[in-house]
Every structure is written in C-alpha cells, then in structure tokens.
Coordinates of C-alpha atoms in Angstrom, one line a residue:
M1 CA -59.3 -43.9 0.1
R2 CA -60.4 -46.3 2.0
R3 CA -62.3 -45.8 5.5
V4 CA -61.6 -48.2 8.2
L5 CA -63.4 -47.4 12.1
I6 CA -62.2 -49.9 14.6
L7 CA -63.9 -49.7 18.4
D8 CA -62.7 -51.1 21.4
D9 CA -63.3 -50.3 25.2
E10 CA -60.0 -51.5 25.7
I11 CA -57.8 -48.5 24.2
N12 CA -54.5 -51.0 23.9
V13 CA -55.5 -53.0 21.8
L14 CA -57.5 -49.7 19.8
H15 CA -53.8 -48.6 18.9
A16 CA -52.7 -52.7 18.7
L17 CA -55.1 -53.4 15.8
H18 CA -54.4 -49.7 14.6
R19 CA -50.9 -49.7 14.4
T20 CA -50.9 -53.6 13.1
L21 CA -53.2 -52.3 10.2
R22 CA -50.8 -50.2 9.6
Q23 CA -48.1 -52.7 9.7
I24 CA -50.0 -54.8 7.0
F25 CA -50.9 -52.2 4.7
P26 CA -48.1 -49.7 4.6
D27 CA -48.7 -48.3 1.1
K28 CA -52.4 -48.7 1.3
D29 CA -54.4 -45.3 1.2
F30 CA -56.0 -46.2 4.4
R31 CA -57.9 -43.7 6.9
I32 CA -58.3 -45.9 10.5
E33 CA -60.7 -44.1 13.1
N34 CA -60.0 -45.3 16.6
F35 CA -63.3 -44.9 19.1
S36 CA -63.5 -46.7 22.5
D37 CA -66.5 -45.0 23.1
P38 CA -69.8 -46.9 21.5
E39 CA -72.0 -43.8 20.8
Q40 CA -68.9 -41.6 19.4
A41 CA -68.5 -44.2 17.3
L42 CA -72.1 -44.5 15.9
M43 CA -71.8 -40.7 15.9
R44 CA -69.2 -41.0 13.3
V45 CA -71.0 -43.5 10.9
G46 CA -73.7 -41.2 10.5
E47 CA -71.6 -38.8 9.4
V48 CA -68.6 -40.4 7.4
T49 CA -69.2 -43.4 5.2
F50 CA -66.6 -46.4 6.5
D51 CA -65.7 -49.6 4.0
I52 CA -64.8 -51.1 7.4
V53 CA -66.3 -51.4 10.2
V54 CA -64.8 -53.4 13.3
S55 CA -65.6 -53.7 16.9
D56 CA -65.1 -55.5 20.3
Y57 CA -67.7 -58.2 21.3
W58 CA -68.2 -57.4 24.5
M59 CA -67.6 -53.6 25.7
P60 CA -69.7 -51.6 29.0
G61 CA -72.9 -50.6 27.4
L62 CA -74.0 -51.6 24.4
N63 CA -72.4 -55.2 22.8
G64 CA -70.9 -55.6 19.6
I65 CA -74.1 -57.2 18.1
D66 CA -76.6 -54.2 19.0
F67 CA -73.8 -51.5 17.5
F68 CA -74.1 -53.7 14.3
K69 CA -77.6 -53.1 14.1
T70 CA -78.0 -49.9 14.3
V71 CA -74.5 -49.6 11.8
K72 CA -76.2 -51.9 9.6
S73 CA -78.9 -49.8 9.3
I74 CA -76.8 -46.6 8.4
Q75 CA -74.4 -48.2 6.1
P76 CA -76.1 -51.7 4.6
D77 CA -72.5 -51.5 2.8
A78 CA -69.9 -51.2 5.3
V79 CA -68.7 -54.7 6.0
R80 CA -68.9 -55.7 9.5
L81 CA -65.7 -57.6 11.5
I82 CA -66.6 -58.4 15.0
L83 CA -63.7 -58.5 17.2
S84 CA -63.7 -61.3 20.6
A85 CA -61.3 -63.3 22.7
S86 CA -64.8 -65.5 23.6
T87 CA -65.0 -68.1 21.1
E88 CA -68.6 -69.7 22.4
F89 CA -69.9 -70.9 19.4
A90 CA -73.6 -69.3 20.6
T91 CA -71.7 -65.5 19.9
V92 CA -70.4 -66.1 16.8
M93 CA -73.9 -67.4 15.7
E94 CA -75.3 -64.8 17.3
A95 CA -73.0 -62.2 15.4
I96 CA -73.2 -64.1 12.4
N97 CA -77.0 -64.4 12.7
Q98 CA -78.0 -61.0 14.3
A99 CA -76.2 -58.5 13.0
E100 CA -74.6 -60.2 9.4
I101 CA -70.8 -59.7 10.1
F102 CA -68.6 -60.9 7.7
K103 CA -65.8 -62.4 9.4
F104 CA -64.9 -63.5 13.4
I105 CA -61.6 -62.4 14.4
T106 CA -60.2 -63.4 17.9
K107 CA -58.3 -62.1 20.5
P108 CA -55.2 -62.4 20.1
W109 CA -55.1 -62.2 16.1
Y110 CA -52.3 -63.5 13.9
L111 CA -50.7 -61.3 11.5
E112 CA -51.8 -63.3 8.5
D113 CA -55.2 -64.5 9.6
L114 CA -55.6 -60.6 9.9
K115 CA -54.3 -59.6 6.5
S116 CA -56.3 -62.1 5.1
I117 CA -59.5 -61.5 6.5
F118 CA -59.1 -57.4 5.8
L119 CA -58.2 -58.3 1.6
I120 CA -61.4 -60.7 1.9
A121 CA -63.4 -57.7 3.4
I122 CA -62.1 -55.1 0.9
E123 CA -62.6 -57.4 -2.1
R124 CA -66.4 -57.7 -0.8
R125 CA -67.3 -54.3 -0.3
D126 CA -65.9 -53.3 -3.6
K127 CA -68.0 -55.8 -4.8
A128 CA -71.1 -54.7 -3.1
L129 CA -70.3 -51.2 -4.3
E130 CA -70.4 -52.4 -8.1
E131 CA -73.4 -54.4 -7.9
R132 CA -75.1 -51.3 -6.2
H133 CA -74.1 -49.1 -8.8
L134 CA -74.9 -51.1 -12.0
P135 CA -78.6 -50.0 -12.1
D136 CA -77.8 -46.3 -12.3
E137 CA -75.3 -47.4 -15.0
L138 CA -77.7 -49.3 -16.7
R139 CA -81.0 -46.5 -15.7
M140 CA -78.3 -43.5 -16.8
K141 CA -77.7 -45.3 -20.4
R142 CA -81.1 -45.6 -20.9
G143 CA -81.5 -41.6 -19.9
E144 CA -83.7 -42.2 -17.3
L145 CA -80.4 -40.7 -14.8
E146 CA -78.6 -37.8 -14.9
P147 CA -74.7 -38.3 -14.5
Q148 CA -75.1 -34.5 -12.2
E149 CA -77.5 -37.1 -10.3
L150 CA -75.2 -39.4 -10.3
E151 CA -72.3 -37.4 -9.3
A152 CA -74.4 -36.3 -6.4
R153 CA -75.6 -40.1 -5.2
R154 CA -71.5 -40.8 -5.5
L155 CA -70.8 -37.8 -2.9
E156 CA -73.4 -38.3 -0.2
E157 CA -72.6 -41.9 0.1
Q158 CA -68.8 -40.6 0.4
E159 CA -69.6 -37.7 2.7
P160 CA -73.4 -37.3 3.7
G161 CA -74.8 -34.0 3.8
I162 CA -72.6 -32.9 1.3
T163 CA -75.6 -32.2 -1.5
K164 CA -77.5 -30.6 1.6
V165 CA -78.5 -26.6 1.3
N166 CA -79.4 -24.5 4.1
W167 CA -81.4 -22.2 2.6
E168 CA -82.6 -19.1 4.5
A169 CA -86.0 -17.1 3.6
D170 CA -83.8 -14.5 1.8
G171 CA -82.0 -17.2 -0.6
S172 CA -79.1 -16.9 1.1
V173 CA -77.2 -19.5 2.6
N174 CA -76.8 -20.8 6.2
L175 CA -73.5 -21.7 6.5
Y176 CA -74.8 -23.0 10.2
D177 CA -76.4 -25.8 11.6
D178 CA -78.9 -24.2 13.7
T179 CA -81.3 -26.9 13.7
E180 CA -80.5 -28.8 17.1

C-alpha cells in the first residue's frame, strides 16, 4: 500500500487533487490523507511513513519549503512534491535547493503530467528503499543482523512506535501513553 499526504490550505484544491489522483490510480492501493493545516500534517508525518508528500508552497504560517525541511528531517526517503501557482524561478530554485524537492507541480495541473510525476515519484521511492535495505540484507547474510531485527526495523519504518513497549515497574504493559 502506498501512502500519500497532501497539504494545501485551499480545501477546494485539496479535494480536487485527491479526486484527480483517485482518477489516475483507480486500481492502485493508494491511501491518501488530506490536510489543510501544516502543523497537523507534520504531526501525522511523525506517526506514519509516507511514500509521497505533496504540499502547496504558499500557506499562512508555514510555507512549503519550511514544511518540507521538517518532513525531510523526519522522513528523508519520502518523495517531496511541491504544488504552486507560482512559476517564479527563484521560488522553484529555493524549493529544490533547501528542501530537496523532487518535482514542482504547477496549478492548474494537467492530468497526464500529474500521472507522469507520480509514476516517477513512486519509482524513486522504491529505489531509495531498495538501496537503504541492501546493506541490512548483506549484514543478515553475514550473520551480523538477525532476521527479527530486520523485521522490527521494517515494521518501525511503516508504523513508527509500533515496536516500543511501555513497561510498568511491576512488569505489566502500560497500554496508555501517559508521558504527555
């Protein structure tokens, strides 16, 4: 299953992009999550691993570049796509250089262009994950890494926090996170 996060402060644009992606990839197993608030989107990025993150450039409070810098620090392998009506060269270059944006999607987008961008982004994500897992597989073959540890890493990538257990002093498991 692919996970895609879309962030745009304009609700109509958010829903239109969601519908367009469903139209482009009707048979694909895409889980698309929409956010209009950058802070809520960042909280979700800290909870779940996304394959592709799409954000508008101009938003109140936090621009797309600052949003993507934080996304990159949390999920460096997520493919980052910026969405904007601005085609100013300086804006595009800033996005690429500071937040390592993979592609720039213009508003309004064209169906075929969007499809092409997403197919390339999926390919890039798969390649990044494959390259990251190659050293682990080599260590496992050498006996330096146990299969259970490799599986725990894979699970933790998909659902951050899933492998952590909160133990009580008496040895029981604390099912509630009362550290807040």
